[in-house]
């Protein structure tokens, strides 16, 4: 089998060694070496994790895995897709934020899973802000009828309101840092969005289902007015009508 030159190039571009990639995705270094040197194709789940670590298009690294899976062939903006948020690797969010240099954006109702799974998230965002990265956080207004309505739809009751208040407690101290902006909103969210420069994670919302059970898509901006720009435009629209915590609507 021929060497996988695309994978070799992606490793060089990312500044990641074969051993480091193997450790990041949880395989033996010799296995990862075979991906490069002999062109062997990994298991799809492992391949998704490797593509996320390298911030590369899975179809570019291993075309056979993605063949026939995309509805919009050639767009190149879909890096990976996961059937549920619970099945998506946390490293995808880590990489998104840690590699961002210009802009980080979060549009959610609460998304406390990030703080619960990643205790030093606040330190990472604060550090990014100090380095000049603009950080914008949009959280659901716990007192909004929209939030109460979502709780009823998901049969979560007042739980979602509580989680919105907890999220505000997590993020409020960050707003004291330069380059960090925090606002609350009362819009109906069709997707939770996590932005890091030209990469984005979209957690789709499904009626009657908590977000952890809904699909997740990892996008990379490749062209104007593509998938990435569609979601980025919605982020900006919510940002414009959101307000500072504690301010009346």
mmCIF file of C-alpha atoms in Angstrom:
data_model
loop_
_atom_site.group_PDB
_atom_site.id
_atom_site.type_symbol
_atom_site.label_atom_id
_atom_site.label_comp_id
_atom_site.label_asym_id
_atom_site.label_seq_id
_atom_site.Cartn_x
_atom_site.Cartn_y
_atom_site.Cartn_z
ATOM 1 C CA UNK A 1 0.000 0.000 0.000
ATOM 2 C CA UNK A 2 1.204 3.538 -0.762
ATOM 3 C CA UNK A 3 2.122 5.972 2.029
ATOM 4 C CA UNK A 4 -0.549 8.455 3.104
ATOM 5 C CA UNK A 5 1.156 11.683 2.013
ATOM 6 C CA UNK A 6 -1.893 13.764 2.957
ATOM 7 C CA UNK A 7 -1.655 12.559 6.536
ATOM 8 C CA UNK A 8 2.098 13.134 6.546
ATOM 9 C CA UNK A 9 1.572 16.708 5.315
ATOM 10 C CA UNK A 10 -1.154 17.329 7.909
ATOM 11 C CA UNK A 11 1.163 16.212 10.705
ATOM 12 C CA UNK A 12 3.887 18.575 9.500
ATOM 13 C CA UNK A 13 1.448 21.483 9.189
ATOM 14 C CA UNK A 14 0.104 20.911 12.699
ATOM 15 C CA UNK A 15 3.584 20.442 14.192
ATOM 16 C CA UNK A 16 2.516 17.111 15.651
ATOM 17 C CA UNK A 17 4.631 13.949 15.625
ATOM 18 C CA UNK A 18 3.247 10.507 14.857
ATOM 19 C CA UNK A 19 3.779 9.534 18.493
ATOM 20 C CA UNK A 20 1.888 12.608 19.729
ATOM 21 C CA UNK A 21 -1.001 11.846 17.384
ATOM 22 C CA UNK A 22 -1.087 8.265 18.619
ATOM 23 C CA UNK A 23 -1.230 9.421 22.243
ATOM 24 C CA UNK A 24 -3.969 11.958 21.465
ATOM 25 C CA UNK A 25 -6.266 9.375 19.862
ATOM 26 C CA UNK A 26 -5.350 6.449 22.120
ATOM 27 C CA UNK A 27 -3.545 4.026 19.838
ATOM 28 C CA UNK A 28 -0.096 2.436 19.754
ATOM 29 C CA UNK A 29 2.523 4.600 17.959
ATOM 30 C CA UNK A 30 3.284 1.722 15.584
ATOM 31 C CA UNK A 31 -0.356 1.726 14.513
ATOM 32 C CA UNK A 32 -0.209 5.433 13.708
ATOM 33 C CA UNK A 33 3.057 4.909 11.842
ATOM 34 C CA UNK A 34 1.302 2.372 9.609
ATOM 35 C CA UNK A 35 -1.366 4.968 8.801
ATOM 36 C CA UNK A 36 1.396 7.181 7.422
ATOM 37 C CA UNK A 37 3.902 4.734 5.974
ATOM 38 C CA UNK A 38 1.635 2.066 4.527
ATOM 39 C CA UNK A 39 -1.573 4.011 3.983
ATOM 40 C CA UNK A 40 -3.587 1.797 6.311
ATOM 41 C CA UNK A 41 -7.014 3.234 7.151
ATOM 42 C CA UNK A 42 -7.971 3.467 10.853
ATOM 43 C CA UNK A 43 -11.336 2.653 12.379
ATOM 44 C CA UNK A 44 -13.796 5.482 11.536
ATOM 45 C CA UNK A 45 -14.177 6.579 15.174
ATOM 46 C CA UNK A 46 -10.421 6.827 15.639
ATOM 47 C CA UNK A 47 -10.074 8.548 12.264
ATOM 48 C CA UNK A 48 -12.591 11.195 13.386
ATOM 49 C CA UNK A 49 -10.535 11.857 16.521
ATOM 50 C CA UNK A 50 -7.310 12.088 14.515
ATOM 51 C CA UNK A 51 -8.881 14.547 12.060
ATOM 52 C CA UNK A 52 -10.096 16.661 14.974
ATOM 53 C CA UNK A 53 -6.655 16.744 16.579
ATOM 54 C CA UNK A 54 -5.076 17.749 13.267
ATOM 55 C CA UNK A 55 -7.938 20.153 12.442
ATOM 56 C CA UNK A 56 -8.159 18.563 9.028
ATOM 57 C CA UNK A 57 -11.002 17.394 6.822
ATOM 58 C CA UNK A 58 -11.553 13.688 7.412
ATOM 59 C CA UNK A 59 -12.407 13.186 3.745
ATOM 60 C CA UNK A 60 -9.046 14.679 2.798
ATOM 61 C CA UNK A 61 -7.075 12.355 5.089
ATOM 62 C CA UNK A 62 -9.059 9.163 4.472
ATOM 63 C CA UNK A 63 -11.489 9.645 1.528
ATOM 64 C CA UNK A 64 -12.819 6.089 1.729
ATOM 65 C CA UNK A 65 -14.297 6.669 5.190
ATOM 66 C CA UNK A 66 -16.329 9.686 4.189
ATOM 67 C CA UNK A 67 -17.320 8.490 0.721
ATOM 68 C CA UNK A 68 -21.056 8.765 0.300
ATOM 69 C CA UNK A 69 -21.644 10.275 3.762
ATOM 70 C CA UNK A 70 -21.965 13.920 2.811
ATOM 71 C CA UNK A 71 -24.944 15.418 1.164
ATOM 72 C CA UNK A 72 -22.913 18.333 -0.175
ATOM 73 C CA UNK A 73 -19.872 16.778 -1.766
ATOM 74 C CA UNK A 74 -16.944 19.112 -2.325
ATOM 75 C CA UNK A 75 -17.907 21.785 0.197
ATOM 76 C CA UNK A 76 -15.056 20.677 2.443
ATOM 77 C CA UNK A 77 -16.544 22.470 5.448
ATOM 78 C CA UNK A 78 -17.680 19.416 7.384
ATOM 79 C CA UNK A 79 -14.700 17.959 9.242
ATOM 80 C CA UNK A 80 -16.569 15.470 11.419
ATOM 81 C CA UNK A 81 -20.077 14.525 12.516
ATOM 82 C CA UNK A 82 -21.177 12.709 15.664
ATOM 83 C CA UNK A 83 -24.635 11.241 16.333
ATOM 84 C CA UNK A 84 -24.728 12.745 19.845
ATOM 85 C CA UNK A 85 -22.790 15.318 21.837
ATOM 86 C CA UNK A 86 -22.048 12.600 24.360
ATOM 87 C CA UNK A 87 -20.179 10.633 21.661
ATOM 88 C CA UNK A 88 -18.059 13.598 20.511
ATOM 89 C CA UNK A 89 -14.536 13.806 21.995
ATOM 90 C CA UNK A 90 -13.944 16.560 24.552
ATOM 91 C CA UNK A 91 -10.603 17.183 22.842
ATOM 92 C CA UNK A 92 -12.540 18.694 19.954
ATOM 93 C CA UNK A 93 -13.599 21.600 22.179
ATOM 94 C CA UNK A 94 -10.148 21.806 23.772
ATOM 95 C CA UNK A 95 -8.480 22.101 20.386
ATOM 96 C CA UNK A 96 -11.046 24.631 19.182
ATOM 97 C CA UNK A 97 -10.368 27.035 22.053
ATOM 98 C CA UNK A 98 -6.673 26.384 22.614
ATOM 99 C CA UNK A 99 -5.747 27.017 18.978
ATOM 100 C CA UNK A 100 -7.897 30.108 18.500
ATOM 101 C CA UNK A 101 -5.896 33.316 18.142
ATOM 102 C CA UNK A 102 -8.391 35.986 17.088
ATOM 103 C CA UNK A 103 -11.891 35.066 18.208
ATOM 104 C CA UNK A 104 -13.675 32.638 20.499
ATOM 105 C CA UNK A 105 -17.451 32.624 20.624
ATOM 106 C CA UNK A 106 -19.933 30.599 22.682
ATOM 107 C CA UNK A 107 -23.689 30.735 22.051
ATOM 108 C CA UNK A 108 -25.586 28.424 24.398
ATOM 109 C CA UNK A 109 -28.219 28.310 27.084
ATOM 110 C CA UNK A 110 -25.803 26.849 29.645
ATOM 111 C CA UNK A 111 -23.397 24.159 28.305
ATOM 112 C CA UNK A 112 -22.101 23.409 31.795
ATOM 113 C CA UNK A 113 -20.689 20.152 30.466
ATOM 114 C CA UNK A 114 -17.585 22.105 29.423
ATOM 115 C CA UNK A 115 -16.847 23.296 32.964
ATOM 116 C CA UNK A 116 -17.772 19.946 34.448
ATOM 117 C CA UNK A 117 -15.437 18.053 32.098
ATOM 118 C CA UNK A 118 -12.741 20.700 31.743
ATOM 119 C CA UNK A 119 -12.017 22.317 35.152
ATOM 120 C CA UNK A 120 -9.437 24.785 33.820
ATOM 121 C CA UNK A 121 -11.621 26.139 31.012
ATOM 122 C CA UNK A 122 -11.826 29.556 32.677
ATOM 123 C CA UNK A 123 -8.039 29.758 32.893
ATOM 124 C CA UNK A 124 -7.691 28.841 29.220
ATOM 125 C CA UNK A 125 -10.182 31.517 28.129
ATOM 126 C CA UNK A 126 -8.583 34.132 30.386
ATOM 127 C CA UNK A 127 -5.158 33.309 28.961
ATOM 128 C CA UNK A 128 -6.458 33.567 25.416
ATOM 129 C CA UNK A 129 -7.982 36.957 26.187
ATOM 130 C CA UNK A 130 -4.678 38.223 27.606
ATOM 131 C CA UNK A 131 -2.997 37.167 24.361
ATOM 132 C CA UNK A 132 -5.388 39.393 22.410
ATOM 133 C CA UNK A 133 -8.076 36.894 21.441
ATOM 134 C CA UNK A 134 -11.597 38.348 21.604
ATOM 135 C CA UNK A 135 -13.822 36.091 23.737
ATOM 136 C CA UNK A 136 -17.610 36.478 23.541
ATOM 137 C CA UNK A 137 -19.986 34.407 25.667
ATOM 138 C CA UNK A 138 -23.758 34.280 25.159
ATOM 139 C CA UNK A 139 -25.786 32.511 27.866
ATOM 140 C CA UNK A 140 -29.502 31.951 28.256
ATOM 141 C CA UNK A 141 -31.369 34.370 30.518
ATOM 142 C CA UNK A 142 -32.658 32.118 33.310
ATOM 143 C CA UNK A 143 -35.638 34.428 33.925
ATOM 144 C CA UNK A 144 -36.793 34.306 30.312
ATOM 145 C CA UNK A 145 -40.058 32.566 29.324
ATOM 146 C CA UNK A 146 -38.093 31.059 26.447
ATOM 147 C CA UNK A 147 -35.862 29.186 28.892
ATOM 148 C CA UNK A 148 -38.839 27.949 30.888
ATOM 149 C CA UNK A 149 -40.467 26.824 27.651
ATOM 150 C CA UNK A 150 -37.359 24.859 26.626
ATOM 151 C CA UNK A 151 -37.347 23.167 30.032
ATOM 152 C CA UNK A 152 -40.934 22.079 29.500
ATOM 153 C CA UNK A 153 -40.196 20.807 25.980
ATOM 154 C CA UNK A 154 -37.277 18.719 27.223
ATOM 155 C CA UNK A 155 -39.203 17.556 30.305
ATOM 156 C CA UNK A 156 -36.359 19.037 32.327
ATOM 157 C CA UNK A 157 -38.563 21.388 34.331
ATOM 158 C CA UNK A 158 -36.714 24.115 36.220
ATOM 159 C CA UNK A 159 -33.451 22.265 35.732
ATOM 160 C CA UNK A 160 -32.501 24.269 32.663
ATOM 161 C CA UNK A 161 -33.104 27.532 34.508
ATOM 162 C CA UNK A 162 -30.798 26.352 37.274
ATOM 163 C CA UNK A 163 -28.141 25.370 34.779
ATOM 164 C CA UNK A 164 -28.319 28.799 33.165
ATOM 165 C CA UNK A 165 -27.696 30.387 36.577
ATOM 166 C CA UNK A 166 -24.780 28.031 37.229
ATOM 167 C CA UNK A 167 -23.299 28.869 33.818
ATOM 168 C CA UNK A 168 -23.501 32.569 34.651
ATOM 169 C CA UNK A 169 -21.654 31.903 37.912
ATOM 170 C CA UNK A 170 -18.909 30.133 35.927
ATOM 171 C CA UNK A 171 -18.500 32.832 33.313
ATOM 172 C CA UNK A 172 -19.206 36.066 35.217
ATOM 173 C CA UNK A 173 -15.663 36.334 36.713
ATOM 174 C CA UNK A 174 -14.237 36.155 33.182
ATOM 175 C CA UNK A 175 -16.061 39.336 32.220
ATOM 176 C CA UNK A 176 -13.681 41.263 34.459
ATOM 177 C CA UNK A 177 -10.851 40.420 32.050
ATOM 178 C CA UNK A 178 -9.967 42.549 29.070
ATOM 179 C CA UNK A 179 -11.174 41.113 25.744
ATOM 180 C CA UNK A 180 -13.867 38.980 27.428
ATOM 181 C CA UNK A 181 -17.500 40.002 26.850
ATOM 182 C CA UNK A 182 -20.473 38.313 28.493
ATOM 183 C CA UNK A 183 -24.128 38.756 27.550
ATOM 184 C CA UNK A 184 -27.402 36.940 28.172
ATOM 185 C CA UNK A 185 -30.110 36.300 25.596
ATOM 186 C CA UNK A 186 -33.693 35.091 25.403
ATOM 187 C CA UNK A 187 -33.728 33.817 21.850
ATOM 188 C CA UNK A 188 -34.966 30.423 20.731
ATOM 189 C CA UNK A 189 -31.820 28.412 20.042
ATOM 190 C CA UNK A 190 -31.916 25.945 17.201
ATOM 191 C CA UNK A 191 -28.230 25.136 17.684
ATOM 192 C CA UNK A 192 -25.570 25.746 20.317
ATOM 193 C CA UNK A 193 -22.482 27.240 18.678
ATOM 194 C CA UNK A 194 -18.819 27.174 19.700
ATOM 195 C CA UNK A 195 -16.449 29.224 17.528
ATOM 196 C CA UNK A 196 -12.676 29.367 17.369
ATOM 197 C CA UNK A 197 -11.388 31.484 14.461
ATOM 198 C CA UNK A 198 -12.277 29.519 11.292
ATOM 199 C CA UNK A 199 -13.476 26.418 13.129
ATOM 200 C CA UNK A 200 -16.883 25.855 14.711
ATOM 201 C CA UNK A 201 -18.699 23.149 16.634
ATOM 202 C CA UNK A 202 -22.461 23.027 16.102
ATOM 203 C CA UNK A 203 -24.573 21.120 18.626
ATOM 204 C CA UNK A 204 -27.948 20.722 16.918
ATOM 205 C CA UNK A 205 -31.095 20.975 19.037
ATOM 206 C CA UNK A 206 -33.847 18.389 18.677
ATOM 207 C CA UNK A 207 -37.361 18.976 19.997
ATOM 208 C CA UNK A 208 -37.960 17.232 23.301
ATOM 209 C CA UNK A 209 -34.335 16.154 23.672
ATOM 210 C CA UNK A 210 -31.525 17.441 25.858
ATOM 211 C CA UNK A 211 -28.545 18.753 23.877
ATOM 212 C CA UNK A 212 -26.261 15.922 24.994
ATOM 213 C CA UNK A 213 -28.376 13.503 22.950
ATOM 214 C CA UNK A 214 -28.421 15.628 19.785
ATOM 215 C CA UNK A 215 -25.949 15.572 16.866
ATOM 216 C CA UNK A 216 -22.700 17.537 16.756
ATOM 217 C CA UNK A 217 -20.916 18.851 13.657
ATOM 218 C CA UNK A 218 -17.368 20.175 13.415
ATOM 219 C CA UNK A 219 -17.072 22.769 10.643
ATOM 220 C CA UNK A 220 -14.181 24.645 9.074
ATOM 221 C CA UNK A 221 -14.728 27.818 7.042
ATOM 222 C CA UNK A 222 -13.638 27.205 3.460
ATOM 223 C CA UNK A 223 -15.630 29.722 1.454
ATOM 224 C CA UNK A 224 -17.988 32.671 1.752
ATOM 225 C CA UNK A 225 -21.678 32.024 2.369
ATOM 226 C CA UNK A 226 -21.047 28.382 3.174
ATOM 227 C CA UNK A 227 -22.186 26.343 6.160
ATOM 228 C CA UNK A 228 -19.797 28.120 8.521
ATOM 229 C CA UNK A 229 -20.978 31.591 7.531
ATOM 230 C CA UNK A 230 -24.626 30.585 7.892
ATOM 231 C CA UNK A 231 -24.134 29.671 11.541
ATOM 232 C CA UNK A 232 -21.712 32.552 12.208
ATOM 233 C CA UNK A 233 -24.352 34.998 10.979
ATOM 234 C CA UNK A 234 -26.838 33.640 13.498
ATOM 235 C CA UNK A 235 -24.272 34.094 16.271
ATOM 236 C CA UNK A 236 -23.880 37.758 15.350
ATOM 237 C CA UNK A 237 -27.650 38.249 15.187
ATOM 238 C CA UNK A 238 -28.111 36.929 18.728
ATOM 239 C CA UNK A 239 -25.139 38.957 19.966
ATOM 240 C CA UNK A 240 -26.673 42.182 18.686
ATOM 241 C CA UNK A 241 -29.919 41.719 20.613
ATOM 242 C CA UNK A 242 -28.393 40.249 23.774
ATOM 243 C CA UNK A 243 -27.718 42.333 26.875
ATOM 244 C CA UNK A 244 -25.410 42.499 29.859
ATOM 245 C CA UNK A 245 -26.373 40.268 32.806
ATOM 246 C CA UNK A 246 -28.634 42.106 35.229
ATOM 247 C CA UNK A 247 -29.892 44.565 32.621
ATOM 248 C CA UNK A 248 -33.592 44.729 31.846
ATOM 249 C CA UNK A 249 -34.744 43.577 28.423
#
